[in-house]
Each structure stands twice: as C-alpha cells, then as structure tokens.
mmCIF file of C-alpha atoms in Angstrom:
data_model
loop_
_atom_site.group_PDB
_atom_site.id
_atom_site.type_symbol
_atom_site.label_atom_id
_atom_site.label_comp_id
_atom_site.label_asym_id
_atom_site.label_seq_id
_atom_site.Cartn_x
_atom_site.Cartn_y
_atom_site.Cartn_z
ATOM 1 C CA MET U 1 10.668 19.474 -13.070
ATOM 2 C CA SER U 2 10.364 22.892 -11.372
ATOM 3 C CA GLN U 3 7.079 21.923 -9.766
ATOM 4 C CA ILE U 4 8.345 18.524 -8.863
ATOM 5 C CA ARG U 5 11.200 20.182 -7.245
ATOM 6 C CA ASN U 6 9.049 22.693 -5.338
ATOM 7 C CA PHE U 7 6.888 19.834 -4.103
ATOM 8 C CA LEU U 8 9.960 17.681 -2.890
ATOM 9 C CA ASP U 9 11.023 21.270 -1.344
ATOM 10 C CA ASP U 10 7.775 21.407 0.723
ATOM 11 C CA LEU U 11 7.923 17.771 1.719
ATOM 12 C CA ALA U 12 11.225 18.465 3.149
ATOM 13 C CA LYS U 13 9.923 21.677 4.983
ATOM 14 C CA MET U 14 7.322 19.341 6.599
ATOM 15 C CA LYS U 15 9.912 16.975 7.614
ATOM 16 C CA VAL U 16 8.225 14.270 5.699
ATOM 17 C CA PHE U 17 10.333 11.218 5.904
ATOM 18 C CA TYR U 18 9.252 8.659 3.598
ATOM 19 C CA ILE U 19 7.474 8.689 0.145
ATOM 20 C CA ASN U 20 6.607 5.678 -1.669
ATOM 21 C CA ILE U 21 6.374 6.332 -5.492
ATOM 22 C CA GLY U 22 3.938 3.683 -7.310
ATOM 23 C CA GLY U 23 2.110 3.844 -10.850
ATOM 24 C CA GLY U 24 1.285 2.687 -13.169
ATOM 25 C CA GLU U 25 5.193 1.906 -13.323
ATOM 26 C CA PRO U 26 7.266 4.652 -12.084
ATOM 27 C CA LEU U 27 10.359 3.774 -14.283
ATOM 28 C CA LEU U 28 8.395 4.942 -17.340
ATOM 29 C CA HIS U 29 9.022 8.472 -16.311
ATOM 30 C CA GLN U 30 11.706 10.074 -18.458
ATOM 31 C CA ASN U 31 13.054 11.987 -15.600
ATOM 32 C CA PHE U 32 12.579 9.330 -12.918
ATOM 33 C CA PHE U 33 16.291 9.374 -11.721
ATOM 34 C CA GLU U 34 16.543 12.891 -11.812
ATOM 35 C CA ILE U 35 13.469 13.241 -9.369
ATOM 36 C CA MET U 36 15.169 10.545 -7.074
ATOM 37 C CA ASP U 37 18.379 12.435 -7.097
ATOM 38 C CA TYR U 38 16.581 15.510 -5.809
ATOM 39 C CA ALA U 39 14.661 13.518 -3.068
ATOM 40 C CA VAL U 40 17.777 12.045 -1.661
ATOM 41 C CA HIS U 41 19.321 15.506 -1.718
ATOM 42 C CA LYS U 42 16.421 16.771 0.339
ATOM 43 C CA ASP U 43 16.966 13.942 2.553
ATOM 44 C CA VAL U 44 13.230 12.478 1.759
ATOM 45 C CA TYR U 45 13.584 8.701 2.068
ATOM 46 C CA VAL U 46 12.424 6.933 -1.165
ATOM 47 C CA GLN U 47 11.112 3.649 -1.942
ATOM 48 C CA PHE U 48 9.506 2.960 -5.167
ATOM 49 C CA SER U 49 7.062 0.128 -6.465
ATOM 50 C CA THR U 50 7.579 -1.677 -9.769
ATOM 51 C CA ASN U 51 6.541 -4.571 -11.688
ATOM 52 C CA GLY U 52 10.250 -5.230 -12.551
ATOM 53 C CA THR U 53 9.839 -5.470 -16.454
ATOM 54 C CA LEU U 54 11.851 -2.562 -17.133
ATOM 55 C CA ILE U 55 14.565 -3.498 -14.563
ATOM 56 C CA ASN U 56 17.861 -4.480 -16.655
ATOM 57 C CA SER U 57 21.682 -4.327 -15.494
ATOM 58 C CA THR U 58 21.931 -0.752 -16.483
ATOM 59 C CA VAL U 59 18.923 0.412 -14.419
ATOM 60 C CA ALA U 60 19.829 -1.800 -11.630
ATOM 61 C CA ALA U 61 23.111 -0.060 -11.297
ATOM 62 C CA GLU U 62 21.058 3.316 -11.314
ATOM 63 C CA ILE U 63 18.927 2.196 -8.522
ATOM 64 C CA THR U 64 22.081 0.680 -6.548
ATOM 65 C CA LYS U 65 23.999 4.031 -6.957
ATOM 66 C CA ARG U 66 21.242 5.916 -5.536
ATOM 67 C CA GLY U 67 20.598 3.515 -2.407
ATOM 68 C CA LEU U 68 17.111 3.387 -3.372
ATOM 69 C CA ARG U 69 14.907 0.539 -1.906
ATOM 70 C CA VAL U 70 12.605 -1.106 -4.410
ATOM 71 C CA GLN U 71 9.100 -2.889 -3.843
ATOM 72 C CA VAL U 72 8.512 -5.641 -6.782
ATOM 73 C CA SER U 73 5.058 -6.729 -7.496
ATOM 74 C CA LEU U 74 4.702 -10.438 -7.419
ATOM 75 C CA ASP U 75 1.293 -12.001 -6.573
ATOM 76 C CA GLY U 76 2.029 -15.550 -6.463
ATOM 77 C CA TRP U 77 4.788 -18.200 -5.896
ATOM 78 C CA GLN U 78 4.447 -19.666 -8.964
ATOM 79 C CA PRO U 79 3.538 -18.643 -12.689
ATOM 80 C CA SER U 80 0.504 -20.142 -12.444
ATOM 81 C CA VAL U 81 -0.921 -18.318 -9.610
ATOM 82 C CA ASN U 82 0.756 -14.784 -10.469
ATOM 83 C CA ASN U 83 0.230 -14.555 -14.084
ATOM 84 C CA PRO U 84 -3.624 -14.857 -14.191
ATOM 85 C CA ILE U 85 -3.636 -11.820 -12.108
ATOM 86 C CA ARG U 86 -0.287 -9.912 -13.397
ATOM 87 C CA GLY U 87 0.026 -11.123 -16.937
ATOM 88 C CA VAL U 88 1.539 -13.667 -19.282
ATOM 89 C CA GLY U 89 5.214 -13.936 -18.672
ATOM 90 C CA THR U 90 5.143 -11.259 -15.701
ATOM 91 C CA PHE U 91 6.450 -13.948 -13.227
ATOM 92 C CA GLN U 92 9.549 -14.558 -14.948
ATOM 93 C CA LYS U 93 10.424 -10.819 -15.551
ATOM 94 C CA ALA U 94 9.684 -10.091 -11.835
ATOM 95 C CA VAL U 95 12.042 -12.747 -10.668
ATOM 96 C CA ALA U 96 14.711 -11.794 -12.825
ATOM 97 C CA ALA U 97 14.481 -8.267 -11.829
ATOM 98 C CA ILE U 98 14.623 -9.293 -8.033
ATOM 99 C CA ARG U 99 17.666 -11.432 -8.796
ATOM 100 C CA LEU U 100 19.398 -8.476 -10.759
ATOM 101 C CA LEU U 101 18.797 -6.006 -7.907
ATOM 102 C CA ARG U 102 19.666 -8.404 -5.106
ATOM 103 C CA GLU U 103 23.224 -9.196 -6.927
ATOM 104 C CA LYS U 104 23.644 -5.317 -6.692
ATOM 105 C CA ASN U 105 22.763 -5.496 -2.959
ATOM 106 C CA VAL U 106 19.645 -3.301 -3.212
ATOM 107 C CA THR U 107 17.317 -3.644 -0.600
ATOM 108 C CA VAL U 108 14.354 -5.329 -2.003
ATOM 109 C CA ALA U 109 10.613 -6.418 -0.904
ATOM 110 C CA ILE U 110 8.427 -8.691 -2.618
ATOM 111 C CA ASN U 111 4.922 -7.278 -2.360
ATOM 112 C CA CYS U 112 2.066 -9.727 -2.484
ATOM 113 C CA VAL U 113 -1.629 -8.811 -2.850
ATOM 114 C CA VAL U 114 -3.478 -11.366 -0.784
ATOM 115 C CA THR U 115 -6.473 -12.982 -2.301
ATOM 116 C CA GLY U 116 -8.486 -16.089 -1.392
ATOM 117 C CA ALA U 117 -6.294 -18.247 -3.731
ATOM 118 C CA SER U 118 -2.859 -17.057 -2.424
ATOM 119 C CA ILE U 119 -3.380 -17.467 1.147
ATOM 120 C CA ALA U 120 -2.696 -21.365 0.949
ATOM 121 C CA GLY U 121 0.734 -20.649 -0.500
ATOM 122 C CA LEU U 122 2.044 -17.987 1.969
ATOM 123 C CA ASP U 123 4.663 -20.343 3.112
ATOM 124 C CA ALA U 124 6.079 -20.757 -0.349
ATOM 125 C CA MET U 125 5.779 -17.030 -1.191
ATOM 126 C CA LEU U 126 8.005 -16.418 1.840
ATOM 127 C CA GLN U 127 10.638 -19.245 0.857
ATOM 128 C CA LEU U 128 10.704 -17.513 -2.506
ATOM 129 C CA ALA U 129 11.527 -14.095 -0.880
ATOM 130 C CA VAL U 130 13.993 -15.650 1.466
ATOM 131 C CA SER U 131 15.828 -17.430 -1.498
ATOM 132 C CA TYR U 132 16.668 -14.071 -3.076
ATOM 133 C CA GLY U 133 17.479 -12.230 0.260
ATOM 134 C CA ALA U 134 14.451 -10.285 -0.185
ATOM 135 C CA LYS U 135 11.536 -9.159 2.415
ATOM 136 C CA LEU U 136 8.163 -10.177 1.629
ATOM 137 C CA ARG U 137 5.415 -7.581 2.040
ATOM 138 C CA LEU U 138 1.917 -8.462 2.036
ATOM 139 C CA SER U 139 -0.907 -6.227 1.044
ATOM 140 C CA ARG U 140 -4.583 -6.538 0.892
ATOM 141 C CA LEU U 141 -6.818 -6.524 -1.612
ATOM 142 C CA ARG U 142 -8.792 -3.240 -2.118
ATOM 143 C CA PRO U 143 -11.936 -3.053 -4.556
ATOM 144 C CA ALA U 144 -10.609 -0.858 -7.068
ATOM 145 C CA GLY U 145 -8.794 -0.679 -10.466
ATOM 146 C CA ARG U 146 -9.281 -3.981 -12.500
ATOM 147 C CA ALA U 147 -10.230 -5.700 -9.194
ATOM 148 C CA LEU U 148 -13.467 -3.926 -8.582
ATOM 149 C CA ASN U 149 -15.618 -6.002 -10.708
ATOM 150 C CA GLN U 150 -14.102 -9.126 -9.275
ATOM 151 C CA TRP U 151 -13.506 -8.300 -5.617
ATOM 152 C CA TRP U 152 -16.119 -10.563 -4.147
ATOM 153 C CA GLU U 153 -14.618 -13.458 -6.074
ATOM 154 C CA LEU U 154 -10.987 -12.644 -5.030
ATOM 155 C CA VAL U 155 -11.380 -11.495 -1.363
ATOM 156 C CA PRO U 156 -10.564 -14.018 1.204
ATOM 157 C CA SER U 157 -13.226 -15.709 3.259
ATOM 158 C CA ARG U 158 -13.433 -14.996 7.126
ATOM 159 C CA GLU U 159 -11.937 -18.481 7.586
ATOM 160 C CA GLN U 160 -9.009 -17.577 5.431
ATOM 161 C CA TYR U 161 -8.626 -14.459 7.291
ATOM 162 C CA VAL U 162 -8.382 -16.219 10.498
ATOM 163 C CA ARG U 163 -5.679 -18.513 8.962
ATOM 164 C CA LEU U 164 -4.007 -15.362 7.661
ATOM 165 C CA TYR U 165 -3.960 -13.604 11.023
ATOM 166 C CA GLN U 166 -2.615 -16.682 12.757
ATOM 167 C CA TRP U 167 0.200 -16.961 10.057
ATOM 168 C CA LEU U 168 1.178 -13.314 10.601
ATOM 169 C CA MET U 169 1.202 -13.988 14.232
ATOM 170 C CA ARG U 170 3.938 -16.546 13.479
ATOM 171 C CA HIS U 171 5.783 -14.528 10.968
ATOM 172 C CA PRO U 172 6.421 -11.030 12.333
ATOM 173 C CA GLU U 173 9.298 -10.681 9.972
ATOM 174 C CA VAL U 174 6.545 -10.293 7.233
ATOM 175 C CA ASN U 175 5.795 -6.531 6.566
ATOM 176 C CA THR U 176 1.973 -5.578 6.022
ATOM 177 C CA GLY U 177 2.161 -2.086 6.522
ATOM 178 C CA ASP U 178 -1.488 -0.601 7.487
ATOM 179 C CA SER U 179 -2.925 -3.298 5.379
ATOM 180 C CA PHE U 180 -4.327 -6.154 7.948
ATOM 181 C CA PHE U 181 -4.369 -4.326 11.245
ATOM 182 C CA PHE U 182 -8.193 -4.876 11.049
ATOM 183 C CA LEU U 183 -7.577 -8.495 11.827
ATOM 184 C CA SER U 184 -6.363 -7.801 15.194
ATOM 185 C CA SER U 185 -9.848 -7.850 16.356
ATOM 186 C CA LEU U 186 -9.276 -11.644 16.488
ATOM 187 C CA GLY U 187 -6.856 -11.452 19.168
ATOM 188 C CA GLU U 188 -3.389 -9.700 19.949
ATOM 189 C CA LEU U 189 -2.423 -6.679 17.852
ATOM 190 C CA LEU U 190 -0.481 -7.413 14.917
ATOM 191 C CA PRO U 191 2.981 -5.969 14.423
ATOM 192 C CA GLY U 192 2.920 -2.481 12.590
ATOM 193 C CA LEU U 193 0.743 0.492 12.387
ATOM 194 C CA SER U 194 -2.780 -0.518 14.245
ATOM 195 C CA PHE U 195 -5.084 2.105 12.735
ATOM 196 C CA CYS U 196 -5.685 3.621 9.506
ATOM 197 C CA GLY U 197 -3.395 6.604 8.537
ATOM 198 C CA ALA U 198 -5.469 8.093 5.906
ATOM 199 C CA GLY U 199 -5.383 11.837 6.383
ATOM 200 C CA LYS U 200 -3.579 11.331 10.009
ATOM 201 C CA LEU U 201 -0.190 10.143 8.927
ATOM 202 C CA THR U 202 -0.537 9.685 5.147
ATOM 203 C CA CYS U 203 -2.049 11.097 2.071
ATOM 204 C CA SER U 204 -1.782 10.386 -1.760
ATOM 205 C CA VAL U 205 -0.650 12.742 -4.543
ATOM 206 C CA ASP U 206 -1.796 11.846 -8.240
ATOM 207 C CA PRO U 207 0.310 12.508 -11.333
ATOM 208 C CA GLN U 208 -1.684 15.744 -11.969
ATOM 209 C CA GLY U 209 -0.953 17.033 -8.447
ATOM 210 C CA PHE U 210 -4.369 16.340 -6.932
ATOM 211 C CA VAL U 211 -4.126 15.413 -3.039
ATOM 212 C CA TYR U 212 -6.459 12.453 -1.829
ATOM 213 C CA PRO U 213 -6.562 10.853 1.932
ATOM 214 C CA CYS U 214 -5.086 7.612 0.361
ATOM 215 C CA PRO U 215 -4.293 5.800 -2.752
ATOM 216 C CA PHE U 216 -7.947 4.078 -2.353
ATOM 217 C CA MET U 217 -9.875 7.216 -2.110
ATOM 218 C CA MET U 218 -8.874 8.705 -5.303
ATOM 219 C CA ASP U 219 -12.254 9.996 -6.180
ATOM 220 C CA PRO U 220 -13.246 13.468 -7.204
ATOM 221 C CA ALA U 221 -15.427 13.808 -4.151
ATOM 222 C CA THR U 222 -12.573 13.121 -1.942
ATOM 223 C CA VAL U 223 -10.029 15.688 -3.509
ATOM 224 C CA ILE U 224 -8.572 18.279 -0.834
ATOM 225 C CA GLY U 225 -6.730 20.403 -3.327
ATOM 226 C CA ASN U 226 -3.766 20.520 -5.931
ATOM 227 C CA VAL U 227 -0.072 20.895 -4.840
ATOM 228 C CA LYS U 228 0.302 22.973 -8.109
ATOM 229 C CA THR U 229 -1.811 25.839 -6.593
ATOM 230 C CA LYS U 230 -1.450 25.398 -2.734
ATOM 231 C CA PRO U 231 1.580 23.621 -1.072
ATOM 232 C CA LEU U 232 0.726 20.064 0.603
ATOM 233 C CA SER U 233 2.008 21.798 3.850
ATOM 234 C CA GLU U 234 -0.979 24.173 3.933
ATOM 235 C CA LEU U 235 -3.787 21.470 2.531
ATOM 236 C CA TRP U 236 -2.488 19.208 5.216
ATOM 237 C CA VAL U 237 -3.462 21.866 7.909
ATOM 238 C CA GLU U 238 -6.360 23.294 6.247
ATOM 239 C CA ALA U 239 -8.251 20.604 4.553
ATOM 240 C CA GLU U 240 -11.721 20.118 6.148
ATOM 241 C CA LEU U 241 -11.840 16.342 5.034
ATOM 242 C CA PHE U 242 -8.626 15.796 6.827
ATOM 243 C CA SER U 243 -9.695 17.218 9.847
ATOM 244 C CA ARG U 244 -12.909 15.122 9.956
ATOM 245 C CA MET U 245 -10.882 11.946 9.314
ATOM 246 C CA ARG U 246 -8.717 12.669 12.409
ATOM 247 C CA THR U 247 -11.706 13.026 14.823
ATOM 248 C CA GLU U 248 -14.720 11.187 13.654
ATOM 249 C CA GLU U 249 -15.065 7.696 14.165
ATOM 250 C CA PRO U 250 -17.080 4.852 12.336
ATOM 251 C CA ARG U 251 -20.297 5.573 14.500
ATOM 252 C CA ALA U 252 -21.405 1.793 13.874
ATOM 253 C CA CYS U 253 -18.425 0.621 15.206
ATOM 254 C CA VAL U 254 -18.236 2.172 18.312
ATOM 255 C CA GLY U 255 -20.295 -0.127 20.576
ATOM 256 C CA CYS U 256 -18.080 -3.096 19.308
ATOM 257 C CA HIS U 257 -15.823 -4.525 21.909
ATOM 258 C CA SER U 258 -12.934 -5.082 19.256
ATOM 259 C CA TYR U 259 -13.212 -1.193 18.221
ATOM 260 C CA SER U 260 -10.288 -0.261 20.592
ATOM 261 C CA LYS U 261 -8.180 -2.756 18.100
ATOM 262 C CA CYS U 262 -9.425 -2.424 14.810
ATOM 263 C CA ARG U 263 -10.130 1.190 14.864
ATOM 264 C CA GLY U 264 -12.998 0.474 12.490
ATOM 265 C CA GLY U 265 -10.724 -0.642 9.744
ATOM 266 C CA CYS U 266 -9.708 0.568 6.397
ATOM 267 C CA ARG U 267 -11.415 4.001 5.635
ATOM 268 C CA GLY U 268 -10.596 3.524 1.671
ATOM 269 C CA ALA U 269 -12.091 0.109 1.718
ATOM 270 C CA SER U 270 -15.224 1.547 3.149
ATOM 271 C CA TYR U 271 -15.427 4.291 0.747
ATOM 272 C CA LEU U 272 -14.910 2.063 -2.189
ATOM 273 C CA VAL U 273 -17.473 -0.435 -1.237
ATOM 274 C CA TYR U 274 -20.062 1.955 0.366
ATOM 275 C CA GLY U 275 -19.180 5.360 -0.930
ATOM 276 C CA ASN U 276 -18.981 6.409 2.798
ATOM 277 C CA TRP U 277 -15.216 6.470 4.578
ATOM 278 C CA ASN U 278 -17.202 6.431 7.763
ATOM 279 C CA MET U 279 -18.935 3.018 7.495
ATOM 280 C CA PRO U 280 -17.342 -0.054 9.148
ATOM 281 C CA ASP U 281 -14.656 -2.021 7.372
ATOM 282 C CA PRO U 282 -16.487 -4.466 4.433
ATOM 283 C CA GLU U 283 -14.175 -7.307 5.386
ATOM 284 C CA CYS U 284 -14.949 -6.973 9.043
ATOM 285 C CA VAL U 285 -13.992 -10.361 10.685
ATOM 286 C CA ARG U 286 -16.180 -10.423 13.671
ATOM 287 C CA GLY U 287 -19.264 -9.846 11.914
ATOM 288 C CA GLU U 288 -20.792 -8.163 14.831
ATOM 289 C CA VAL U 289 -21.725 -4.859 13.374
ATOM 290 C CA ASN U 290 -21.316 -5.472 9.591
ATOM 291 C CA ASP U 291 -22.501 -9.048 8.208
ATOM 292 C CA LYS U 292 -22.061 -7.991 4.471
ATOM 293 C CA ILE U 293 -19.694 -10.572 3.508
ATOM 294 C CA SER U 294 -20.958 -14.097 3.093
ATOM 295 C CA ILE U 295 -18.232 -15.987 1.034
#
C-alpha cells in the first residue's frame, strides 16, 4: 500500500483531477476500497470500470459511501448480443449490478464497445441505459487483447461509421471520451475531446507500475519508465516518447483537408495495427490517405 499511496501523493502534486481504474476486474483487489479512500482523501476524482459480477448489496453500499462513479461494461442491449462477447450469463449479472447501484443513487455509466453488430441497436442500448437512470458511454473497438485476432471481422464498416456519426450528432447526451473524434472528418466536430490525448493529456500505468502513453499502447517498446523507481511527475516531463507525441504529426495525414478535425485519429490504434503510432488511423473514414480497410 505504501507504493500506491506514494503514487497517489504524486498525482495530487501534479493536480491530476481524474483517474479511471480498469482491469481485469478492479474489485478483485483486496485493498480496493482502502485505495479508493486514499484517492478521495487526496482529492483525486475516481471512476472505475467493472463487469459487475462482484457487485452485491454490500459492495454497492461501500461504493455509495465513498461517492464513487462506476462504469459497467455491457456490449449489447440483450443477452444474444452481449454474451457472445462478454460470456454466458454476463448480461444478467451486469444488469443486476446496474440496478443495485442505481437503487443506491450511485452515478453509473454503461460502457458499450461498438462493433459492426451493435451499431444497429444503439437506440435500444440508449433506451436500456435510460430505463435504469444510467448514462450511456460508447467506446471504440481497439485491436487488442481477445479482439486482436477478430478485429477485422468485428470493426464497423465505413458505411456503419457514417451512421454512427449521424447517430452521435443526434444524441449529444451520449459520452464517447476520445473514442470517436476521428469521425469528425465527416462534418461537424463531435462533442468531447477532438484529438488523441495519449502522452498529451493522458497516460496509463499498469499493475506493475510501468507507464505507457495510453491503455492501447502497452508494449515493451513504448514503456517510458516505472513509477516505483521514478515519480510520474518526473516521467511526464522527461519522457522522450511523450515529447515526440506532443509535437510530431502523422506525416501521411498532414496534406488531408480533414486533418484539422481528426488530427490523424487514434495513435493507439495506429500502433496496434501498424506497429507505428505515427501512421494514419487504420479506420480513417475519408480513405484519402489510407485505404487499408475494405469491409
């Protein structure tokens, strides 16, 4: 715990205002609520992501007591859409967790990873969230983890992305973080962050303390240091990779007339697909500088 406290002390010194704790499953950590207490004590705002399977009345009460915000993963509006991705029985468990949390007035967002199969059901997904008094947050499918080998099968087509962009413009109440800003090249800017924040506004720290530009660039080649041996406040300023990500632009994109809107898209997605974060977004919907996708 002393290392975690030191890390949170450093975040407070940096005036970091927000951390999102993901997994795996954060609630498996034996000191989870002790860590949350210390973060709250240091005025570091916390949201954590969970699959909901460990949330019962007791856990929901502990979450309520600390005023934590929770993001529950649900990748479909019904079991037949969600469970093939998340596992048998996960829809019912996630919905039960959402119900328990909302009964205790916990602020809940349902996080749905968008695939080609789920775009047609976004209205139903939003209706499900609203029925429980929860927010809906959509996340982009990145070619990582179990999705790596099936990414080209699951990723939406350009036509589906156009429909998604139009749907998001009609529903500004739906959160996307920095997931879909690359779609702004289709027209007006989507609400939210309009550029990739990796190494600029955000970074990721894994359970061993290694620091990366974002959760989708967790590769030995992109490690900038370890918070156990050097504080993040120093790594953030000194890291050569972060400095490059703050100043370099995807060279192949600079001539595109939509570059001012999408800023080259997601650096993590580029790294995962091409092994080079300085390439155009692999899902560029303009197709003017990168025609790799043919779905």
